[in-house]
XYZ file of C-alpha atoms in Angstrom:
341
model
C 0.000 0.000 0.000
C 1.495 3.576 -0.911
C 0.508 7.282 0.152
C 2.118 10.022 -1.430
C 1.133 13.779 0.432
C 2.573 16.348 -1.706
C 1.227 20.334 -1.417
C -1.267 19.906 -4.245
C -2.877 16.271 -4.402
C -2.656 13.169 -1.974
C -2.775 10.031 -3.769
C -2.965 6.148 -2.813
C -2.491 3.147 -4.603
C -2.022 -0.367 -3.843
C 1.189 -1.723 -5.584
C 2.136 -5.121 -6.770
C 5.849 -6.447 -6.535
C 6.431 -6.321 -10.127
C 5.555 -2.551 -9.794
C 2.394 -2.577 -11.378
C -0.153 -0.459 -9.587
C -3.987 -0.933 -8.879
C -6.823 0.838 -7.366
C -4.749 4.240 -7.656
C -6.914 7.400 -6.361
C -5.764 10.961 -5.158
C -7.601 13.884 -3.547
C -6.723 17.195 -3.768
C -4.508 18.432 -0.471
C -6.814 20.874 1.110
C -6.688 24.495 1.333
C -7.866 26.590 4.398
C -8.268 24.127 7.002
C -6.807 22.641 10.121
C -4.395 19.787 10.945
C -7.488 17.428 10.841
C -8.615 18.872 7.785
C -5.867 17.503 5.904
C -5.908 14.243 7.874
C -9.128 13.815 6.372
C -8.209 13.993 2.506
C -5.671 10.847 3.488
C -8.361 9.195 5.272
C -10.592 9.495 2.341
C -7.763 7.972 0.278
C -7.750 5.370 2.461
C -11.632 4.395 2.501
C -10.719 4.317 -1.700
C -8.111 2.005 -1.285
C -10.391 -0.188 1.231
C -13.060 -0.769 -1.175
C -10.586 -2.578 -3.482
C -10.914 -6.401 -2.965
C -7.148 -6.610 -3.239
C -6.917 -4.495 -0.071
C -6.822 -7.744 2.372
C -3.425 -8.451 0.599
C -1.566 -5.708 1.366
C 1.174 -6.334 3.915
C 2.923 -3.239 4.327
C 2.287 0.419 3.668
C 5.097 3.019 2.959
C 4.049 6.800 3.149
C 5.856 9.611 1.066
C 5.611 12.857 1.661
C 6.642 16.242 0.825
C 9.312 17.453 3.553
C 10.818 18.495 6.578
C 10.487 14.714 7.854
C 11.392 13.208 10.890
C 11.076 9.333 10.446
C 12.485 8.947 13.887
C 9.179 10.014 15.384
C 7.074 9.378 12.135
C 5.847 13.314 11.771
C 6.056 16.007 8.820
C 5.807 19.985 8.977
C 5.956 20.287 4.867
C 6.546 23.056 3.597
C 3.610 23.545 1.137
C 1.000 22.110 3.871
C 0.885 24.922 6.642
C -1.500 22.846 8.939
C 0.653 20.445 9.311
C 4.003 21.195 11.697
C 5.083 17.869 13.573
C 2.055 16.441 12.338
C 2.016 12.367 13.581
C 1.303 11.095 9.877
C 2.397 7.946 10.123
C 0.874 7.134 13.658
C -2.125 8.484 12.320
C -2.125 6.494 9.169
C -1.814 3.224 10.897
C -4.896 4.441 13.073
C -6.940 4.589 9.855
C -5.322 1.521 8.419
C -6.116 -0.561 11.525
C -9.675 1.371 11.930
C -10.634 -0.672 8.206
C -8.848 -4.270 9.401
C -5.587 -3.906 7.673
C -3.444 -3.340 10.705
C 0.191 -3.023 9.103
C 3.680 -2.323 9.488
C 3.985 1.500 8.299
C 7.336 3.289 7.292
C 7.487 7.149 6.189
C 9.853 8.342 4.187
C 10.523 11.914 2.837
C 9.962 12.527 -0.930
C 13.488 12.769 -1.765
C 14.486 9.113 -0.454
C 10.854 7.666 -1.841
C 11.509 9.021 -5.748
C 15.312 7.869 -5.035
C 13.803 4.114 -3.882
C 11.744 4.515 -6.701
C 14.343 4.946 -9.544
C 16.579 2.216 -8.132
C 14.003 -0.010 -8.358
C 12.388 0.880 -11.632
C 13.689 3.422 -12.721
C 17.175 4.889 -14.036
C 19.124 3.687 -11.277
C 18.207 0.145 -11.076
C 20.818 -2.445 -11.669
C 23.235 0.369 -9.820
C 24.488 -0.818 -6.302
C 25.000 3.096 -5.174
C 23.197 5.764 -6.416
C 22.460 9.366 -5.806
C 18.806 10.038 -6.443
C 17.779 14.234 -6.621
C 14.544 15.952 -6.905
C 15.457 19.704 -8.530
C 12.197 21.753 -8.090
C 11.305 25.060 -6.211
C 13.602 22.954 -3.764
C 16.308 20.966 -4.284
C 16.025 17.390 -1.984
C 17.677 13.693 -2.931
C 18.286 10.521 -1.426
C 20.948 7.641 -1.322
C 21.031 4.031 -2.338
C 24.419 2.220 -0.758
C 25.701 -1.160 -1.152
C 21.413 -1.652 -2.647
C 20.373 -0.466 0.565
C 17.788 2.408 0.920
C 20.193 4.919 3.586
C 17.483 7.521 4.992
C 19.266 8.354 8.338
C 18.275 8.445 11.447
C 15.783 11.077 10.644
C 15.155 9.918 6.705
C 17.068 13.260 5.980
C 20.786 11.611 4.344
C 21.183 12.339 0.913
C 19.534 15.690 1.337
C 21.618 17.132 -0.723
C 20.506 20.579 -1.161
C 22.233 21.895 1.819
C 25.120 21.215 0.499
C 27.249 24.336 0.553
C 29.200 24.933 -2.489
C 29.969 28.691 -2.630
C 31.788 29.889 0.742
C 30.916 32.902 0.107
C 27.361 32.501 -1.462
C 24.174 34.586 -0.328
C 22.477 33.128 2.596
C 20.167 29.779 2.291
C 16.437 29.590 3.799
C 18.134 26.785 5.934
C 20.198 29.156 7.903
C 23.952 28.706 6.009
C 25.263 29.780 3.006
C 25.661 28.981 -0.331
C 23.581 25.871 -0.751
C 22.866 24.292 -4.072
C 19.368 24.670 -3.003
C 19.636 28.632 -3.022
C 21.294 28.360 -7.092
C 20.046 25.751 -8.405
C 16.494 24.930 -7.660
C 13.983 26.895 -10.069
C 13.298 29.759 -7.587
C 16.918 30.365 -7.391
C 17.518 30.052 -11.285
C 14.362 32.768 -11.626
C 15.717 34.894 -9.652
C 19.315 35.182 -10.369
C 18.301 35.650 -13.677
C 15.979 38.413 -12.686
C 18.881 40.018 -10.921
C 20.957 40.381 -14.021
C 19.037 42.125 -16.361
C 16.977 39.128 -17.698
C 13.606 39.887 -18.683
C 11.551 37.547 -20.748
C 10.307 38.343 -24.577
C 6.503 37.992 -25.056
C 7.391 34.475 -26.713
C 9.844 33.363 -23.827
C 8.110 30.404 -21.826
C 5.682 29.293 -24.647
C 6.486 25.488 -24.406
C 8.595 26.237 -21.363
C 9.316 22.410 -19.172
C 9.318 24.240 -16.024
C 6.398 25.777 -14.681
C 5.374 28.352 -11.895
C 8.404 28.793 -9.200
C 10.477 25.973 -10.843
C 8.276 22.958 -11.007
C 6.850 20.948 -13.676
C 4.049 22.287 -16.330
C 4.730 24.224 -19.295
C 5.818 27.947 -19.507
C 3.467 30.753 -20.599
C 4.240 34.080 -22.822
C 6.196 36.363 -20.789
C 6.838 33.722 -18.316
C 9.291 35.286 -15.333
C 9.475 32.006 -13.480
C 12.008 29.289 -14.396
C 10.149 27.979 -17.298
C 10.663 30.899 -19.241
C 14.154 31.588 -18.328
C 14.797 27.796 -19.790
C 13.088 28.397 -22.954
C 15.421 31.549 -23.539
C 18.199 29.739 -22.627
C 17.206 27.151 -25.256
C 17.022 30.192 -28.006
C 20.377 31.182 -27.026
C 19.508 34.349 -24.594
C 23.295 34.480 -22.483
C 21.766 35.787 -19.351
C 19.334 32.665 -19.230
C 22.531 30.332 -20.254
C 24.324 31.646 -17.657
C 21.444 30.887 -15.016
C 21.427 27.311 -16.086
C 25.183 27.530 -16.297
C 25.841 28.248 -12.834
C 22.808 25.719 -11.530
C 24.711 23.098 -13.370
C 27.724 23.859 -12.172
C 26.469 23.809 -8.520
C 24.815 20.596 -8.807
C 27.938 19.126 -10.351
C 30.088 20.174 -7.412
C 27.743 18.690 -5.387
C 27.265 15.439 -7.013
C 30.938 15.295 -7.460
C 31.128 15.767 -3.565
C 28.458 13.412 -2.729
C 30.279 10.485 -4.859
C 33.699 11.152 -3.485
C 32.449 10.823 0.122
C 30.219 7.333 -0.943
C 31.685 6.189 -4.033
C 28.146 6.084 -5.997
C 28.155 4.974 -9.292
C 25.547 7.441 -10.888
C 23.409 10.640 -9.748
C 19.864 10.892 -11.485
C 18.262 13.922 -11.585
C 14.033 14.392 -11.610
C 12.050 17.172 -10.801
C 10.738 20.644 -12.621
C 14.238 21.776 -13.644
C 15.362 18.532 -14.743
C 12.608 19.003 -17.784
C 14.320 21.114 -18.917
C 16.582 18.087 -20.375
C 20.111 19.643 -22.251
C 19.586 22.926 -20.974
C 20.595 21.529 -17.524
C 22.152 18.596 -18.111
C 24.850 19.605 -20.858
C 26.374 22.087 -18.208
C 25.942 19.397 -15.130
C 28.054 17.297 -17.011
C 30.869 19.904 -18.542
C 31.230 21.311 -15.072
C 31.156 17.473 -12.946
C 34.481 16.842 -15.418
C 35.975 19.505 -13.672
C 34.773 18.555 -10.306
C 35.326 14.938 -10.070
C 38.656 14.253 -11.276
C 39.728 11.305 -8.821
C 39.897 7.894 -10.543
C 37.405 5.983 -8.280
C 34.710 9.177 -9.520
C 35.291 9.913 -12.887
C 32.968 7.722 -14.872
C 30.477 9.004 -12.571
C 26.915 9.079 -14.854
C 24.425 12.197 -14.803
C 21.504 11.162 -16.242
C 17.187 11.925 -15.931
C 14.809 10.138 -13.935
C 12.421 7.989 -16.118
C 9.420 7.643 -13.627
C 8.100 10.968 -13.159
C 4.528 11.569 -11.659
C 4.850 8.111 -10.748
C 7.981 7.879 -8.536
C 5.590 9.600 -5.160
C 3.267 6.154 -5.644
C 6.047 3.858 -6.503
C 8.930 5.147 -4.105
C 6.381 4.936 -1.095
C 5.877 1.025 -2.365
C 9.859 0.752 -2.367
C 10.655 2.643 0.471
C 8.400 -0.276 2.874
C 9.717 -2.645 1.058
C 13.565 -1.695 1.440
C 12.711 -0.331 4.915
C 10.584 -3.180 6.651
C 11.045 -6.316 7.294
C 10.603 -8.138 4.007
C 7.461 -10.974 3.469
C 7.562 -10.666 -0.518
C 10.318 -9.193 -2.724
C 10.901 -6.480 -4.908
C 10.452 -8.485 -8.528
C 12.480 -7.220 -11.793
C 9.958 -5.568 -14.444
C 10.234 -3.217 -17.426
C 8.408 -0.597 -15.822
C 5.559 0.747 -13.370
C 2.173 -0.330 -15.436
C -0.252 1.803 -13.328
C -4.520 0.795 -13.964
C -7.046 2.555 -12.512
């Protein structure tokens, strides 16, 4: 059984071990209400996913959600749901669960380390024994797979690798230090920079943009000021927009090139908003990581996109219980998540 809670929809789905998924649903996450209010979109998912006759099978339940996490005591305070602040999800999850007969062993996981679960199971990072999984949105969040283990950390934060600092002497971060990839490279930062050096877009710029509002998925619109229209100038050759995705790259390839050296991982894949933008991003990711990671045991390091998209929440919540709990079935090889309805 998965639950993905993200700051616009909160889906469910029961998922098979070959990674097909059944009885999906989602509600959207509520607006303008309390702590309980929210609670009660999940719990809705839930009474979907009861009314499936497959629902007696289910034998463990993993719960992704949209971040900060703290898996050590099973709450969220997400960013994009203000109601919640260490919020008991997954105790209250298990309530609902056990309230409909399926009283299971629950695991939470943040969305970083579900979509990295995710890709090494299905996705772009399967058949790789240590991997480096990132999300690059209006945020920048990741995850690590080690020896084919799922590593969330004490608090399911490792691999967050956002708050990495790689300018010493970079503008402040939201989290308090300085110079994070988070405050360059994630779609905000991108924006903004841009903004800041005379970029303004055309009335064409953003038409067919791969990076919507604030840096995350959708396409751009004319005159688009957000991330999605700085990428589609970049693509026509503007040099104020290259630069922006210039200097993103070239912060994410310091820190991927950090990241390896310190866990000797084998390949970083990139998902999220920004990612969409394909070339744009990766082309100087890649230029810059040659500079970056130069030692022998790093250097045929791979950079490449995630392949699961809207379905790594659903799937990495499946993969995270799996790889987190004590196993009863197994993870089973498959070309690829075959979701029904």
């Amino acid at each position: 059984m998965a639950i993905d809670i993200g700051g616009t929809k909160i889906a469910g789905a029961l998922v098979h071990p070959d990674g097909t998924m059944t009885a999906t649903t989602r509600r959207p996450t509520p607006r303008g209400v309390d702590a309980d209010g929210v609670m009660a979109a999940v719990a809705e998912v839930v009474a979907d996913l009861s009314a499936s006759p497959l629902w007696s099978s289910a034998v463990r339940c993993g719960i992704g959600s949209a971040g900060p996490v703290d898996t050590s005591r099973g709450t969220v305070s997400p960013v994009n749901i203000g109601a919640w602040r260490d919020f008991p999800v997954q105790e209250r999850i298990a309530a609902e669960l056990a309230a409909r007969g399926a009283d299971l062993p629950t695991v939470l996981a943040g969305d970083g380390v579900a979509m990295t679960a995710a890709e090494h199971w299905l996705g772009a990072a399967r058949g790789y024994a240590n991997a480096l999984c990132m999300v690059v949105s209006t945020g920048v969040g990741g995850g690590l797979v080690l020896n084919n283990q799922l590593h969330p950390g004490p608090t399911g934060n490792a691999g967050h690798i956002g708050h990495i600092s790689v300018a010493f002497d970079g503008e402040p971060c939201v989290c308090g230090g300085r110079g994070c990839v988070e405050s360059i490279a994630s779609g905000t930062a991108i924006a903004r920079w841009a903004r800041d050096q005379g970029w303004t877009p055309s009335a064409g710029s953003g038409t067919g943009g791969s990076v919507g509002a604030n840096g995350t998925a959708g396409p751009g619109t004319a005159r688009d000021a957000t991330a999605a229209g700085v990428a589609a100038a970049a693509a026509q050759g503007d040099p104020i927009a290259r630069a922006a995705f210039d200097r993103a790259g070239r912060a994410l390839a310091a820190a991927i090139a950090a990241s390896a050296t310190l866990v000797e991982t084998d390949i970083a894949v990139i998902g999220g908003g920004v990612a969409a933008a394909g070339d744009t991003l990766f082309g100087p990711i890649r230029t810059h990581l040659a500079q970056y990671a130069t030692l022998s045991f790093v250097q045929e390091l791979q950079v490449v996109p995630a392949t699961l998209g809207t379905h790594a929440g659903l799937i990495g919540a499946a993969a995270a219980a799996t790889m987190l709990l004590t196993p009863s079935v197994s993870l089973e090889p498959s070309s690829g998540p075959a979701p029904a309805g």
